[in-house]
Short mmCIF file of C-alpha atoms and ligand atoms in Angstrom, two decimals:
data_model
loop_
_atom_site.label_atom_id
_atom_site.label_comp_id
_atom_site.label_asym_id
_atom_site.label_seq_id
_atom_site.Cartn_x
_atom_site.Cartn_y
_atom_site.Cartn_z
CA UNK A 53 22.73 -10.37 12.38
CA UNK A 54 22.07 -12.18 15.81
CA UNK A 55 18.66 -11.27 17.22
CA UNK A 56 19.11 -9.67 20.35
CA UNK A 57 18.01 -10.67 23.64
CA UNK A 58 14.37 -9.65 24.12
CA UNK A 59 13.40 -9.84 20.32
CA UNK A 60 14.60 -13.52 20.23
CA UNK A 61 12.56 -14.38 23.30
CA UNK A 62 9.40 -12.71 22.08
CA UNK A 63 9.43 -15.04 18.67
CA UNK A 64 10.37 -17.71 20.44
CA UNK A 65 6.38 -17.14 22.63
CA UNK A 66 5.12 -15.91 19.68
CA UNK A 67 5.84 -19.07 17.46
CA UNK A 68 4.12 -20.74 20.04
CA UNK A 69 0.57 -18.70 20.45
CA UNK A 70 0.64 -16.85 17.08
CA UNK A 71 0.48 -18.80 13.47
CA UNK A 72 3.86 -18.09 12.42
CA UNK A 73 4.79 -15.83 15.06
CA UNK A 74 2.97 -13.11 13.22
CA UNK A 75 -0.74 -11.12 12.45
CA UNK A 76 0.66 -10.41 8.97
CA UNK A 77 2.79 -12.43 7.06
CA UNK A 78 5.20 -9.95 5.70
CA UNK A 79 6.37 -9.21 9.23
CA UNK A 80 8.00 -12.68 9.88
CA UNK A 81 11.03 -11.53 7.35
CA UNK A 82 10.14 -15.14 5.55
CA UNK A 83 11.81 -14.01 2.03
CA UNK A 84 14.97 -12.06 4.08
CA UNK A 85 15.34 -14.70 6.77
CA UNK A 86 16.82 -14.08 10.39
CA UNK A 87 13.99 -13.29 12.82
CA UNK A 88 11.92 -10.21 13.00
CA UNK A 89 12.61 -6.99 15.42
CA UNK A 90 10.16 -6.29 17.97
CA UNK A 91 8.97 -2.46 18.40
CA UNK A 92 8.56 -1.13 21.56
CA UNK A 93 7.26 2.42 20.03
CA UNK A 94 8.22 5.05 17.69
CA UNK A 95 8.30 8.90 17.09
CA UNK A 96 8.91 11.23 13.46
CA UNK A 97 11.08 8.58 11.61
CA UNK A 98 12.36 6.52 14.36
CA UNK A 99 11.67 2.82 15.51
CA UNK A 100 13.01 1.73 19.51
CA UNK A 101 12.52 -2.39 19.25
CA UNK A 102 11.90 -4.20 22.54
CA UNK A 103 15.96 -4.14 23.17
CA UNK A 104 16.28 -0.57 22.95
CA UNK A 105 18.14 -0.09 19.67
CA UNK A 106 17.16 2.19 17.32
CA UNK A 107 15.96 2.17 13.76
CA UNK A 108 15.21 4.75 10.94
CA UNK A 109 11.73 4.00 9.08
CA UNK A 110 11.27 3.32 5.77
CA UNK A 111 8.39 1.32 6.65
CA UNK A 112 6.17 3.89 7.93
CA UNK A 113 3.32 1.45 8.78
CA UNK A 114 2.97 0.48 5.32
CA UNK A 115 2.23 3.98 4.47
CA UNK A 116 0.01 5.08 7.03
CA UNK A 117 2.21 7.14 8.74
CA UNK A 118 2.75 9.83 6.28
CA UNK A 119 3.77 12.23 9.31
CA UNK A 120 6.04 10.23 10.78
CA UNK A 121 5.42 7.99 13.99
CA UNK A 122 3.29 9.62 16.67
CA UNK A 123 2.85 12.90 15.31
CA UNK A 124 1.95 15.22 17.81
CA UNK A 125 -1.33 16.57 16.66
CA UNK A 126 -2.23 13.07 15.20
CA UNK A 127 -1.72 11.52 18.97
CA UNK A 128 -3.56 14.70 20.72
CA UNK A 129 -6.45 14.19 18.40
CA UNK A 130 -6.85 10.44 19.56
CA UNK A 131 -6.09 10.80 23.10
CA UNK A 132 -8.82 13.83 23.09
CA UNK A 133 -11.27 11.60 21.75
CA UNK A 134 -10.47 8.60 23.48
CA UNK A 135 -12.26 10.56 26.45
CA UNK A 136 -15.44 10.74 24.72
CA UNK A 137 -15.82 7.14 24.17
CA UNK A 138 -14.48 4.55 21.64
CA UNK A 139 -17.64 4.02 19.25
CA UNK A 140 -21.19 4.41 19.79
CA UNK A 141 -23.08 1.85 17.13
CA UNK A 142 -24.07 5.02 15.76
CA UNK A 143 -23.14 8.10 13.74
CA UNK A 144 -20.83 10.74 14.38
CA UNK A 145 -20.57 13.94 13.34
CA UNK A 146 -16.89 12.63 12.54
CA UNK A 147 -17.40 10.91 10.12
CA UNK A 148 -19.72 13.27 7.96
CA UNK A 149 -16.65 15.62 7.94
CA UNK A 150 -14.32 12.95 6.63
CA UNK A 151 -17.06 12.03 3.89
CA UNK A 152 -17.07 15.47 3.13
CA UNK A 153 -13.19 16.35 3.48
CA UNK A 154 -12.32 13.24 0.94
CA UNK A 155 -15.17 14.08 -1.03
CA UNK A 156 -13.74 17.72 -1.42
CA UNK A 157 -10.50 16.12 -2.31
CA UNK A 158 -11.83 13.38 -4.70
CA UNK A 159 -13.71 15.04 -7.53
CA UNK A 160 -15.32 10.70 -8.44
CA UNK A 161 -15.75 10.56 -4.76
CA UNK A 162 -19.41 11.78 -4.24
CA UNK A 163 -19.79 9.46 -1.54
CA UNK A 164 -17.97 7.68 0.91
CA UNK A 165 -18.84 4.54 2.78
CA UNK A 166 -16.17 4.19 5.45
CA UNK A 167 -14.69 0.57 6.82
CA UNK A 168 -12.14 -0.80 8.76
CA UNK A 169 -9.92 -2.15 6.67
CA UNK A 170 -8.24 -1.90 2.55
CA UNK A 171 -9.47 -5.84 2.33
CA UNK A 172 -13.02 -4.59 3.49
CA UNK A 173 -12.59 -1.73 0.55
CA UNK A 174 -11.97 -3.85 -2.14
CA UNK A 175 -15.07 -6.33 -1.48
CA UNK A 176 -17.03 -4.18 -1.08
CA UNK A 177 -16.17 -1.87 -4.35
CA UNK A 178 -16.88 -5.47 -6.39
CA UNK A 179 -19.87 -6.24 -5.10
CA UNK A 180 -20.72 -2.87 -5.78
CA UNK A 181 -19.28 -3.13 -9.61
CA UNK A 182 -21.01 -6.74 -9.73
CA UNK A 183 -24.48 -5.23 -8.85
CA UNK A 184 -24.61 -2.53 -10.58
CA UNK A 185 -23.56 -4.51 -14.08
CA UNK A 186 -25.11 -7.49 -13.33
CA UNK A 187 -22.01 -9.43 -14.50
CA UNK A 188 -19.61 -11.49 -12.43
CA UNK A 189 -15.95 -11.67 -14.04
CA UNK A 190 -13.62 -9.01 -12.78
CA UNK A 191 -10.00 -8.68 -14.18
CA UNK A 192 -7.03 -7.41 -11.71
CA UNK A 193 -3.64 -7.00 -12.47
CA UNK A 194 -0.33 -9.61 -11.44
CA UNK A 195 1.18 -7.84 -8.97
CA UNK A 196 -1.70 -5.86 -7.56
CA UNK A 197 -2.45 -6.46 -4.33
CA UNK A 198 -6.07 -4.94 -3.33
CA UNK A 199 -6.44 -6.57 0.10
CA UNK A 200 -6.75 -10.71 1.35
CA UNK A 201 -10.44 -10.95 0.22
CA UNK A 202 -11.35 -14.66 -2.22
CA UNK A 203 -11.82 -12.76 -5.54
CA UNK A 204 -8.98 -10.61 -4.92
CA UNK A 205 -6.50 -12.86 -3.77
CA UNK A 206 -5.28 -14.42 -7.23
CA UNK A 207 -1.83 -13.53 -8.87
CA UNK A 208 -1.87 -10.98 -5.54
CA UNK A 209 1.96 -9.22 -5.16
CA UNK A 210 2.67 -8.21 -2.03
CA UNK A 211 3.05 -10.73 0.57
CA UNK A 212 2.08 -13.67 -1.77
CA UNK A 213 4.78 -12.55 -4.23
CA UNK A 214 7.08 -12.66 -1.36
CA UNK A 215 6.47 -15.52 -0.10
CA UNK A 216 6.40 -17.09 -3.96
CA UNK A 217 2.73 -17.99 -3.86
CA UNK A 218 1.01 -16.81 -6.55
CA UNK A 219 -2.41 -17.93 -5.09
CA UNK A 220 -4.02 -18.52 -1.49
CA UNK A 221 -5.22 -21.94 -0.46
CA UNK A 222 -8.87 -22.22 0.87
CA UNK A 223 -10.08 -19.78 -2.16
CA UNK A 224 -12.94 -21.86 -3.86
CA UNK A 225 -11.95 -22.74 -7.71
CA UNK A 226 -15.29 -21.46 -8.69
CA UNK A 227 -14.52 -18.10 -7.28
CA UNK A 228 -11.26 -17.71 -8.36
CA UNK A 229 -12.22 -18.35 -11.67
CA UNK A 230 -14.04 -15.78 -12.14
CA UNK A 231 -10.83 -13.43 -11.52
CA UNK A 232 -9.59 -12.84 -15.01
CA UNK A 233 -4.68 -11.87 -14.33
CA UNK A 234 -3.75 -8.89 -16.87
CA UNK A 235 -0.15 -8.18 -16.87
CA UNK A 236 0.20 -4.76 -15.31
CA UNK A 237 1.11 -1.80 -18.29
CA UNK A 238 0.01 -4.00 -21.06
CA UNK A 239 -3.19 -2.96 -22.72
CA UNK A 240 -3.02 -5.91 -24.91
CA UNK A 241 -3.27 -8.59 -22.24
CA UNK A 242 -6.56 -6.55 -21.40
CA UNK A 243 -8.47 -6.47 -24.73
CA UNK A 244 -7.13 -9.94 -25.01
CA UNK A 245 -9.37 -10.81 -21.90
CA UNK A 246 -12.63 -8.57 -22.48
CA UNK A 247 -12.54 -10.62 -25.95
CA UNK A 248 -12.88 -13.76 -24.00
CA UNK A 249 -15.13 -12.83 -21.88
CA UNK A 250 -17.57 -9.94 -23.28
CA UNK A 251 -20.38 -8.55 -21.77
CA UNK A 252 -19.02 -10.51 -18.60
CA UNK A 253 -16.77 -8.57 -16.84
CA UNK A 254 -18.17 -6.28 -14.19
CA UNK A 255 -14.77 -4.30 -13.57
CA UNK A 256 -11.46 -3.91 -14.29
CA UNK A 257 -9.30 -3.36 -10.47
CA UNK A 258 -6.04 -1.71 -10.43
CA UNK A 259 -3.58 -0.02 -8.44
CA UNK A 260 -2.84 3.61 -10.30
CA UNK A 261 0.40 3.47 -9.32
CA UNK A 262 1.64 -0.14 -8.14
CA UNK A 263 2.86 -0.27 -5.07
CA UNK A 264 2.05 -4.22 -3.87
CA UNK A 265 5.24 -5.87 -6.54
CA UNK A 266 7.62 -3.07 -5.47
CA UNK A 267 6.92 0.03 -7.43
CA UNK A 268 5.63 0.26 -10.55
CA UNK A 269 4.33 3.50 -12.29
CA UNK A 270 1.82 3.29 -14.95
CA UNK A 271 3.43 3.93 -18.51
CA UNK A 272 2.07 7.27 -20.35
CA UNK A 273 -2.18 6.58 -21.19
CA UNK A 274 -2.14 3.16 -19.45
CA UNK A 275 -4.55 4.34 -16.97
CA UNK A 276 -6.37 6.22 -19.95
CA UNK A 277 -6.25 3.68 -22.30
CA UNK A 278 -7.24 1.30 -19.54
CA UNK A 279 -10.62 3.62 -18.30
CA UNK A 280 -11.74 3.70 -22.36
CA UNK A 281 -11.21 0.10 -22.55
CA UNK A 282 -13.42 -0.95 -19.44
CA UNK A 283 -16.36 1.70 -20.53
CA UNK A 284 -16.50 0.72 -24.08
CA UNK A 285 -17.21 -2.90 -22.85
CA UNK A 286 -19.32 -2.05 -19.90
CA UNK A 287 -17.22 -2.11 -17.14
CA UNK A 288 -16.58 -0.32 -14.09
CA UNK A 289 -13.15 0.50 -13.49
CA UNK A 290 -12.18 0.43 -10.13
CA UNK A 291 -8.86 2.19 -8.59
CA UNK A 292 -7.35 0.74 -5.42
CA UNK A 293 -5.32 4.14 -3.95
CA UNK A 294 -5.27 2.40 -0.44
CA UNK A 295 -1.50 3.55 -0.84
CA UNK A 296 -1.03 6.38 -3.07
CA UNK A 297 -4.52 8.59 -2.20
CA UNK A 298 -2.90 11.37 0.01
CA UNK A 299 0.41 9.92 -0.24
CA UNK A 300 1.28 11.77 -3.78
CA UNK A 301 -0.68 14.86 -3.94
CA UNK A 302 -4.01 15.89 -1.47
CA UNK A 303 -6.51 13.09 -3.48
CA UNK A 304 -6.55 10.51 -5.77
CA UNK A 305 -3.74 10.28 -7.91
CA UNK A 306 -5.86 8.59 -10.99
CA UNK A 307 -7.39 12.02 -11.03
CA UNK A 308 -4.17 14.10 -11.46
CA UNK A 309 -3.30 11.54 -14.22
CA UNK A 310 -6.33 12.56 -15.72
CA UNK A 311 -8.31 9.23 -15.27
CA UNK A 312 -12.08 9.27 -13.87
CA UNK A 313 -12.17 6.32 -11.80
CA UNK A 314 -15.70 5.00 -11.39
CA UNK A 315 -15.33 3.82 -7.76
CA UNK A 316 -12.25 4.76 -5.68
CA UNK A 317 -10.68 2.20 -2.83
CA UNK A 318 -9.26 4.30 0.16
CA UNK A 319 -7.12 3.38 3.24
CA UNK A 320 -4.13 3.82 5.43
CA UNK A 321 -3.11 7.47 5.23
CA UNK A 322 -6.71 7.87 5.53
CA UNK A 323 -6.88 6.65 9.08
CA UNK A 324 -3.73 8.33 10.43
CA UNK A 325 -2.30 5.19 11.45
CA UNK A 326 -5.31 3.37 12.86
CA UNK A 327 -7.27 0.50 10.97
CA UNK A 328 -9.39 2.22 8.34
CA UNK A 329 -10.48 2.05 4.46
CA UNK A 330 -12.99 3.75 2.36
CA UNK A 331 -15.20 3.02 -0.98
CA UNK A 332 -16.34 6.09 -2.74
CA UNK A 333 -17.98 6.84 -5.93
CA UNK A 334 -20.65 8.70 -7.23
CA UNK A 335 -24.09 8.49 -5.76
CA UNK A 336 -25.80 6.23 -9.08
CA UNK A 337 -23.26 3.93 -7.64
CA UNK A 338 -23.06 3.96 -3.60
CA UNK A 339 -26.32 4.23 -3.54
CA UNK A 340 -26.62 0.92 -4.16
CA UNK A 341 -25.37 0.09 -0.54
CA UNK A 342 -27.65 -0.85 2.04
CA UNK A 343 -29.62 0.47 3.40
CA UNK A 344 -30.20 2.78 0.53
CA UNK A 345 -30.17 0.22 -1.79
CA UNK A 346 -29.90 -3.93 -2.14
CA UNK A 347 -25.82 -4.09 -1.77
CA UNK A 348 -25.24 -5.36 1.80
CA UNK A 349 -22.51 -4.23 3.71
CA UNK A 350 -21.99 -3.56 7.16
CA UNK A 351 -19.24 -3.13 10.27
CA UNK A 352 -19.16 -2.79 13.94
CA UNK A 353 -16.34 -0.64 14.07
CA UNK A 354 -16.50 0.69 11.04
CA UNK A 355 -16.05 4.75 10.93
CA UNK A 356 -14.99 4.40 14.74
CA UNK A 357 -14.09 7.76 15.89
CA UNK A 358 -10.49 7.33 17.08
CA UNK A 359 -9.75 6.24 13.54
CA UNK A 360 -11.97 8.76 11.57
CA UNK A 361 -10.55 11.45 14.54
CA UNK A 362 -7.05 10.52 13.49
CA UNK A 363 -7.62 10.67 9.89
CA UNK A 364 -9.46 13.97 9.74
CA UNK A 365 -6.29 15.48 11.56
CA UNK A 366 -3.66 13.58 9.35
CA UNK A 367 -5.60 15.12 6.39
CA UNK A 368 -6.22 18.47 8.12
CA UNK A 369 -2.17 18.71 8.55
CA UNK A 370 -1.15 17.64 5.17
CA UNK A 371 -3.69 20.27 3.67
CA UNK A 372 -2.15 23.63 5.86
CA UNK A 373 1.29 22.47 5.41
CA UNK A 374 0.96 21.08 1.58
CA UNK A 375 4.10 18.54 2.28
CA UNK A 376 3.81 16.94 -0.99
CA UNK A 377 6.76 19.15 -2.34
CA UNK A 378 8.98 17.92 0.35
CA UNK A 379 7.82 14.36 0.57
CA UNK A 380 9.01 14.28 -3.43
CA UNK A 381 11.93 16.29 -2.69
CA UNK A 382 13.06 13.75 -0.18
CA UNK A 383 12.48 10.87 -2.80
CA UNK A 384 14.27 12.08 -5.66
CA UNK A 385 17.15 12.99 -2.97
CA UNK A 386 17.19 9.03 -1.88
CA UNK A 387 16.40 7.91 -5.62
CA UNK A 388 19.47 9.84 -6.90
CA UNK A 389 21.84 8.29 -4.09
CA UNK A 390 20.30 4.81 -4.12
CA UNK A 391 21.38 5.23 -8.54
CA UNK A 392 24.86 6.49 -7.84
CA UNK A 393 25.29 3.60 -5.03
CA UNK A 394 24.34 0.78 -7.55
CA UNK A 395 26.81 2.38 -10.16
CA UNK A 396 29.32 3.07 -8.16
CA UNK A 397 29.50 -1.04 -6.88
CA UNK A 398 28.96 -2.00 -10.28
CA UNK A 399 25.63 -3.67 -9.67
CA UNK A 400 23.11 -4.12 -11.86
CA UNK A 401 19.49 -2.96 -11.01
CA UNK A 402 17.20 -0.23 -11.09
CA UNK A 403 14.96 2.09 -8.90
CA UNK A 404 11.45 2.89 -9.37
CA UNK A 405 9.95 5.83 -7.87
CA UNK A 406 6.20 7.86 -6.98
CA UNK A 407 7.11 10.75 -4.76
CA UNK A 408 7.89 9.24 -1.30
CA UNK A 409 7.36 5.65 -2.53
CA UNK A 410 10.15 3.81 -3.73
CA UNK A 411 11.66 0.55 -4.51
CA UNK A 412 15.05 -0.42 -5.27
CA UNK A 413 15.11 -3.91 -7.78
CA UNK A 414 18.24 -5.56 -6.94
CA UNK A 415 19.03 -7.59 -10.76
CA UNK A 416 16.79 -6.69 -13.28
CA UNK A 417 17.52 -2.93 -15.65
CA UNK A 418 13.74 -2.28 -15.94
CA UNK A 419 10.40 -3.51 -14.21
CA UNK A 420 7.35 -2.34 -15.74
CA UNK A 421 5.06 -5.54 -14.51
CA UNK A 422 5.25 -7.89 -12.33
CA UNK A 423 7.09 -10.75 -14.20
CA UNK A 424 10.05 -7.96 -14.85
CA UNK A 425 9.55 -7.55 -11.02
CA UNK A 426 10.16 -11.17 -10.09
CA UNK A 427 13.68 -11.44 -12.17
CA UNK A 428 15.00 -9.51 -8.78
CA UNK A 429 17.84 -10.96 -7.18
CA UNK A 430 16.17 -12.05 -3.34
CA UNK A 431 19.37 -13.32 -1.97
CA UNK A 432 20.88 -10.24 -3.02
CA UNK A 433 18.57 -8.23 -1.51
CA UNK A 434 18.45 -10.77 1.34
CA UNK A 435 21.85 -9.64 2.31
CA UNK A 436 21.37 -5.46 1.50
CA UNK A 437 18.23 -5.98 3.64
CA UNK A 438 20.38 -7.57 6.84
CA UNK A 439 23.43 -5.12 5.93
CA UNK A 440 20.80 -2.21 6.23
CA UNK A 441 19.29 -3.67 9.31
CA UNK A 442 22.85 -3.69 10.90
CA UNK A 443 23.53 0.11 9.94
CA UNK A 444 20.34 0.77 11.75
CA UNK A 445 17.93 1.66 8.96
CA UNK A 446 14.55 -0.05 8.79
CA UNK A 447 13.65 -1.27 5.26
CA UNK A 448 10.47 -3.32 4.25
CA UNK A 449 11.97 -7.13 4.54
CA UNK A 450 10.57 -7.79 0.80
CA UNK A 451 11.68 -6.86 -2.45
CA UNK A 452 8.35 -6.36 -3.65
CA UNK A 453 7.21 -3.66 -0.59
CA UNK A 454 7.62 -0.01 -1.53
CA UNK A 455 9.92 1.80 1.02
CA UNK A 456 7.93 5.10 2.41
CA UNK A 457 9.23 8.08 3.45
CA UNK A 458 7.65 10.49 5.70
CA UNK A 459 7.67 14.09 6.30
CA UNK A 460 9.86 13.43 9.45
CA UNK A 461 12.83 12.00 7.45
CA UNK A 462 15.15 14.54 7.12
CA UNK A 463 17.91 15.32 4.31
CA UNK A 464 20.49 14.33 6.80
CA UNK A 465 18.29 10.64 7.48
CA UNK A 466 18.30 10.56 3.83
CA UNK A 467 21.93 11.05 3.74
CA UNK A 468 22.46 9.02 6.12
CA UNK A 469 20.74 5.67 4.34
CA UNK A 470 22.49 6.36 1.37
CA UNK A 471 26.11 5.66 3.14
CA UNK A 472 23.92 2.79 4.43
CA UNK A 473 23.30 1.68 1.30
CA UNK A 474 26.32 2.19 -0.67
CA UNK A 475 28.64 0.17 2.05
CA UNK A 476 25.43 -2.36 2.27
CA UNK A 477 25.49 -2.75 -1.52
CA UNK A 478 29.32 -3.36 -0.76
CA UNK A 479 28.46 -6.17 1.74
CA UNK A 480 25.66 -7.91 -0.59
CA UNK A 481 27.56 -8.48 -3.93
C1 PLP B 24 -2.64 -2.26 2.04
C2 PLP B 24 -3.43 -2.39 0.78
C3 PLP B 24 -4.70 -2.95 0.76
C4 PLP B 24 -5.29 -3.66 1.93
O1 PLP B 24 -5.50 -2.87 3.03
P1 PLP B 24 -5.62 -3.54 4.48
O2 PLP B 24 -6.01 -2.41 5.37
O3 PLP B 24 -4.27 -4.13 4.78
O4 PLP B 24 -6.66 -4.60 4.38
C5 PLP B 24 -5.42 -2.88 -0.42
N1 PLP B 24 -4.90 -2.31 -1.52
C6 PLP B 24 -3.67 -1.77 -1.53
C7 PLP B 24 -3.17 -1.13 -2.78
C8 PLP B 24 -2.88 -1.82 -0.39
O5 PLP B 24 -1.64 -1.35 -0.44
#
């Protein structure tokens, strides 16, 4: 599709002023090609880009945006506090209610030590796990993507699986090495590593459900098998719901599959849209941050009251309103057209749903890890994503992003991508 007017003139300054034209890489539409949309604003499930056209969302942020774009009470709650000032270098009674409304939700999360960002999460859960074991090897999954930090960015998904870079330059060797790749789903490749490395590994990181290499559920007593594995040798096991706490039921997902994590990763949904994350754990454990204990860790901005503000009502609304029946209602409506459009064109592929995350694998029949994920087709889903783009329906420009769908989207926007899809599916063969 040509660019129009106003987009192609904004890339064309931002390749100039802005390292790739972007703030995050996934944006730039590197593995789709073409040139990004700008967006002017949004409301419920609809994009306007800098040329006035209009897009539905299946991007949602990223997942933030559970509600939809500018939720009303989300947007009153921020503008209202906006007039009392932007952040103090101080507490706020704010944030002591959304310590204590995730802790409600989070039966592991005793306390909560809130930052700005997933990335800021996820370093500071393993230096956390690293302390408190005294050990320095941590094992993550391929595919799992827990944020841009050194030890975390090896074998990453996400945007370095788009992009087909496993790894990050400018990561020292010697940390790096000390990041242990299991392939998601298979207990084997985890024993296989503990038995390399025993008594060194401090935890074991994982997304509960993947969401970073498109999406991936966890196979019946993964998770399980996975927490037994970690304690018998001594590790912490750490899991990264930065996407799916809030987004699949009101908590921590792990826990409704029955797995005690020992520390807990938070983010997005939890900041209504604005930059937030969250470690929590029990005390034995957070404690350990300063200035109660010797863990350093620290932020300006961190628990700033128009994010914590915009959380506390994004969590307050999806509490009275308990949308996760409609949010999976609204998947399994786009999961079951998205199936009958790849049947009825005779392509081969699969779909792999959570609720309202989903991801469509153009190619491959099954993808239970990321190497299964990587068999996709990207040209073919090159030309569904432009086809889609044309029809006026937003989809992440990576084969490896979940789509999310909000409680805006209606049946009749779900309907409505599924035409989309099926003629799009047409187009891409
Ligand atoms: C988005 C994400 C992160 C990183 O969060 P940022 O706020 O982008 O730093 C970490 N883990 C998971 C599972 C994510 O999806």
């Amino acid at each position: 599709m040509r660019t129009p007017k106003i987009s192609r003139e904004l890339v064309n300054r931002a390749k100039v002023k802005i390292p790739g034209a972007v703030n995050s890489p996934v944006r730039a539409w590197n593995a789709v090609g073409g040139s990004p949309i700008f967006i002017e604003r949004a409301a419920g499930a609809t994009l306007t880009d800098a040329d006035g056209r209009q897009f539905l969302d299946y991007v949602c942020s990223y997942g933030p945006t559970i509600l939809g774009h500018a939720h009303p009470r989300v947007i009153a709650a921020i503008a209202e506090q906006a007039q009392l000032g932007l952040g103090f270098g101080a507490p706020t009674r704010l944030e002591v209610e959304l310590a204590e409304a995730i802790s409600s939700a989070i039966k592991c999360a005793e306390k909560v030590r809130l930052v700005s960002s997933g990335t800021e999460a996820g370093m500071t859960a393993l230096r956390i796990a690293r302390a408190a074991t005294s050990r320095e090897n941590i094992i993550k999954f391929d595919g799992c993507y827990h944020g841009h930090s050194d030890s975390l960015l090896v074998r990453a998904g996400s945007g370095g699986m788009t992009l087909g870079q496993p790894d990050s330059g400018g990561v020292p060797k010697a940390l790096a090495a000390l990041t242990m790749v299991a392939r998601y789903n298979s207990i084997e490749s985890v024993e296989n590593l503990f038995r390399a490395a025993p008594q060194e590994i401090a935890a074991v990181i994982v997304e509960p459900v993947a969401a970073n290499m498109g999406v991936v559920n966890p196979l019946p007593e993964f998770l399980q098998e996975l927490a037994d594995l970690a304690h018998r040798n001594g590790a912490l096991l750490i899991c990264d719901e930065v996407i799916s706490g809030f987004r699949l039921n009101f908590g921590s997902v792990s826990e409704t599959m029955g797995v005690a994590p020992d520390l807990i990763m938070l983010g997005k949904i939890i900041g209504g849209g604005m930059p937030v994350g969250a470690v929590a754990g029990p005390a034995r454990l957070m404690d350990l941050l300063a200035p109660a204990g010797p863990v350093y860790q620290a932020g300006t901005l961190s628990g700033n009251p128009l994010s914590v503000r915009a959380g506390l009502e994004t969590l307050k609304v999806l509490r009275e309103s308990n949308v996760y029946a409609q949010l999976d209602a609204s998947g399994a409506r786009l999961e079951g057209g998205l199936r009958a459009a790849l049947k009825k064109h005779a392509q081969t592929g699969c779909v792999n749903r959570a609720g309202s995350l989903l991801t469509m694998f153009l190619g491959p029949k099954r993808v239970i890890d990321a190497d299964e994920a990587r068999t996709s087709d990207g040209k073919k889903f090159a030309k569904f994503f432009h086809a889609m783009i044309e029809r006026g329906i937003n989809i992440p420009p990576s084969q490896f992003e979940a789509m999310f769908i909000s409680t805006a989207h209606s049946d009749a926007d779900i309907d409505r991508t599924i035409v989309a899809a099926e003629e799009s599916l047409a187009e891409a063969i």
